Amino acid sequence: MPSFELDRDESRARRGLIVPLTFVLLSASLLVLPTAAQERVSAVVRSSVLAPFLWIQESLHQAGVLSQSLGDLQAQLDSAQAALHSRSTLEEENRRLRALLGLRQRSSP
């Protein structure tokens, strides 16, 4: 007579249910705790398990802020270059017009 063995897939499925059920029971038990105890538990979880994730989130936020600042600085640089280019063009045009009209250069302030 063959020995009775559980199917390996059934065994895995049961073990796969244990972890989620454990977390559901744990969360339900945390909900009935007083607020002060809940805050202590959340502080411990944040400082241990969630610390790397919170660090990554903060780093991504800072990268986004720096990227936005870089975009603002690039826009300012572009407008300054455009203003400088138009000024040099105007100065050259003024020089040519003065030469055509025979006017002397203005003295600098």
C-alpha atoms as a printed R data frame, in Angstrom:
    type eleno elety resid chain resno      x       y       z
1   ATOM     1    CA   MET     A     1  0.000   0.000   0.000
2   ATOM     2    CA   PRO     A     2  1.467   3.387  -0.964
3   ATOM     3    CA   SER     A     3  2.202   5.849   1.778
4   ATOM     4    CA   PHE     A     4  0.055   8.916   2.016
5   ATOM     5    CA   GLU     A     5  1.874  12.159   1.133
6   ATOM     6    CA   LEU     A     6  0.474  15.627   0.781
7   ATOM     7    CA   ASP     A     7  0.790  17.092  -2.632
8   ATOM     8    CA   ARG     A     8  3.655  19.563  -2.640
9   ATOM     9    CA   ASP     A     9  1.530  22.250  -4.270
10  ATOM    10    CA   GLU     A    10 -1.074  21.972  -1.500
11  ATOM    11    CA   SER     A    11  1.656  22.227   1.111
12  ATOM    12    CA   ARG     A    12  3.081  25.342  -0.518
13  ATOM    13    CA   ALA     A    13 -0.352  26.889  -0.806
14  ATOM    14    CA   ARG     A    14 -0.995  26.355   2.910
15  ATOM    15    CA   ARG     A    15  2.375  27.790   3.836
16  ATOM    16    CA   GLY     A    16  1.698  30.693   1.494
17  ATOM    17    CA   LEU     A    17 -1.475  31.495   3.406
18  ATOM    18    CA   ILE     A    18  0.217  31.474   6.799
19  ATOM    19    CA   VAL     A    19  2.188  34.687   6.218
20  ATOM    20    CA   PRO     A    20 -0.751  36.838   5.040
21  ATOM    21    CA   LEU     A    21 -3.000  35.500   7.772
22  ATOM    22    CA   THR     A    22 -0.322  36.271  10.345
23  ATOM    23    CA   PHE     A    23 -0.147  39.876   9.130
24  ATOM    24    CA   VAL     A    24 -3.931  40.215   9.156
25  ATOM    25    CA   LEU     A    25 -4.099  38.963  12.739
26  ATOM    26    CA   LEU     A    26 -1.207  41.198  13.751
27  ATOM    27    CA   SER     A    27 -2.824  44.272  12.204
28  ATOM    28    CA   ALA     A    28 -6.166  43.469  13.806
29  ATOM    29    CA   SER     A    29 -4.516  43.155  17.201
30  ATOM    30    CA   LEU     A    30 -2.717  46.473  16.685
31  ATOM    31    CA   LEU     A    31 -6.006  48.200  15.939
32  ATOM    32    CA   VAL     A    32 -7.355  47.408  19.399
33  ATOM    33    CA   LEU     A    33 -4.301  48.784  21.195
34  ATOM    34    CA   PRO     A    34 -4.479  52.231  22.807
35  ATOM    35    CA   THR     A    35 -3.253  55.156  20.709
36  ATOM    36    CA   ALA     A    36 -0.036  55.589  22.709
37  ATOM    37    CA   ALA     A    37  0.922  51.947  22.184
38  ATOM    38    CA   GLN     A    38  0.082  52.187  18.483
39  ATOM    39    CA   GLU     A    39  2.355  55.217  18.166
40  ATOM    40    CA   ARG     A    40  5.226  53.403  19.888
41  ATOM    41    CA   VAL     A    41  4.830  50.401  17.611
42  ATOM    42    CA   SER     A    42  4.696  52.630  14.527
43  ATOM    43    CA   ALA     A    43  7.826  54.500  15.666
44  ATOM    44    CA   VAL     A    44  9.702  51.225  16.111
45  ATOM    45    CA   VAL     A    45  8.584  49.967  12.696
46  ATOM    46    CA   ARG     A    46  9.516  53.261  11.033
47  ATOM    47    CA   SER     A    47 12.952  53.346  12.625
48  ATOM    48    CA   SER     A    48 13.777  49.723  11.820
49  ATOM    49    CA   VAL     A    49 11.923  48.034   8.981
50  ATOM    50    CA   LEU     A    50 10.801  51.097   7.041
51  ATOM    51    CA   ALA     A    51 13.975  53.160   7.517
52  ATOM    52    CA   PRO     A    52 15.591  52.190   4.179
53  ATOM    53    CA   PHE     A    53 12.366  52.858   2.281
54  ATOM    54    CA   LEU     A    54 11.889  56.220   3.967
55  ATOM    55    CA   TRP     A    55 15.514  57.122   3.184
56  ATOM    56    CA   ILE     A    56 14.987  56.232  -0.488
57  ATOM    57    CA   GLN     A    57 11.776  58.270  -0.598
58  ATOM    58    CA   GLU     A    58 13.545  61.280   0.899
59  ATOM    59    CA   SER     A    59 16.428  60.899  -1.561
60  ATOM    60    CA   LEU     A    60 14.023  60.770  -4.497
61  ATOM    61    CA   HIS     A    61 12.218  63.845  -3.201
62  ATOM    62    CA   GLN     A    62 15.499  65.744  -2.880
63  ATOM    63    CA   ALA     A    63 16.509  64.653  -6.390
64  ATOM    64    CA   GLY     A    64 13.204  66.005  -7.682
65  ATOM    65    CA   VAL     A    65 13.738  69.317  -5.906
66  ATOM    66    CA   LEU     A    66 17.275  69.578  -7.287
67  ATOM    67    CA   SER     A    67 16.037  68.728 -10.768
68  ATOM    68    CA   GLN     A    68 13.418  71.472 -10.563
69  ATOM    69    CA   SER     A    69 16.050  73.925  -9.301
70  ATOM    70    CA   LEU     A    70 18.321  72.939 -12.170
71  ATOM    71    CA   GLY     A    71 15.501  73.616 -14.624
72  ATOM    72    CA   ASP     A    72 14.903  77.046 -13.090
73  ATOM    73    CA   LEU     A    73 18.616  77.885 -13.239
74  ATOM    74    CA   GLN     A    74 18.788  76.721 -16.866
75  ATOM    75    CA   ALA     A    75 15.846  78.990 -17.749
76  ATOM    76    CA   GLN     A    76 17.542  81.954 -16.028
77  ATOM    77    CA   LEU     A    77 20.803  81.239 -17.843
78  ATOM    78    CA   ASP     A    78 19.010  81.029 -21.192
79  ATOM    79    CA   SER     A    79 17.228  84.344 -20.645
80  ATOM    80    CA   ALA     A    80 20.478  86.004 -19.517
81  ATOM    81    CA   GLN     A    81 22.277  84.720 -22.616
82  ATOM    82    CA   ALA     A    82 19.450  85.969 -24.841
83  ATOM    83    CA   ALA     A    83 19.582  89.393 -23.170
84  ATOM    84    CA   LEU     A    84 23.376  89.524 -23.548
85  ATOM    85    CA   HIS     A    85 23.175  88.526 -27.190
86  ATOM    86    CA   SER     A    86 20.515  91.148 -27.957
87  ATOM    87    CA   ARG     A    87 22.530  93.794 -26.111
88  ATOM    88    CA   SER     A    88 25.677  93.063 -28.054
89  ATOM    89    CA   THR     A    89 23.650  93.182 -31.291
90  ATOM    90    CA   LEU     A    90 22.154  96.544 -30.289
91  ATOM    91    CA   GLU     A    91 25.568  97.949 -29.375
92  ATOM    92    CA   GLU     A    92 26.972  96.898 -32.738
93  ATOM    93    CA   GLU     A    93 23.994  98.443 -34.539
94  ATOM    94    CA   ASN     A    94 24.428 101.680 -32.559
95  ATOM    95    CA   ARG     A    95 28.134 101.814 -33.498
96  ATOM    96    CA   ARG     A    96 27.310 101.406 -37.192
97  ATOM    97    CA   LEU     A    97 24.575 104.050 -37.086
98  ATOM    98    CA   ARG     A    98 26.848 106.519 -35.275
99  ATOM    99    CA   ALA     A    99 29.551 105.910 -37.833
100 ATOM   100    CA   LEU     A   100 27.076 106.506 -40.662
101 ATOM   101    CA   LEU     A   101 25.774 109.696 -39.055
102 ATOM   102    CA   GLY     A   102 29.219 110.890 -38.040
103 ATOM   103    CA   LEU     A   103 28.366 111.070 -34.327
104 ATOM   104    CA   ARG     A   104 31.024 110.581 -31.709
105 ATOM   105    CA   GLN     A   105 30.822 107.872 -29.041
106 ATOM   106    CA   ARG     A   106 29.258 108.770 -25.725
107 ATOM   107    CA   SER     A   107 31.596 108.970 -22.818
108 ATOM   108    CA   SER     A   108 31.164 106.272 -20.232
109 ATOM   109    CA   PRO     A   109 29.571 107.328 -16.925
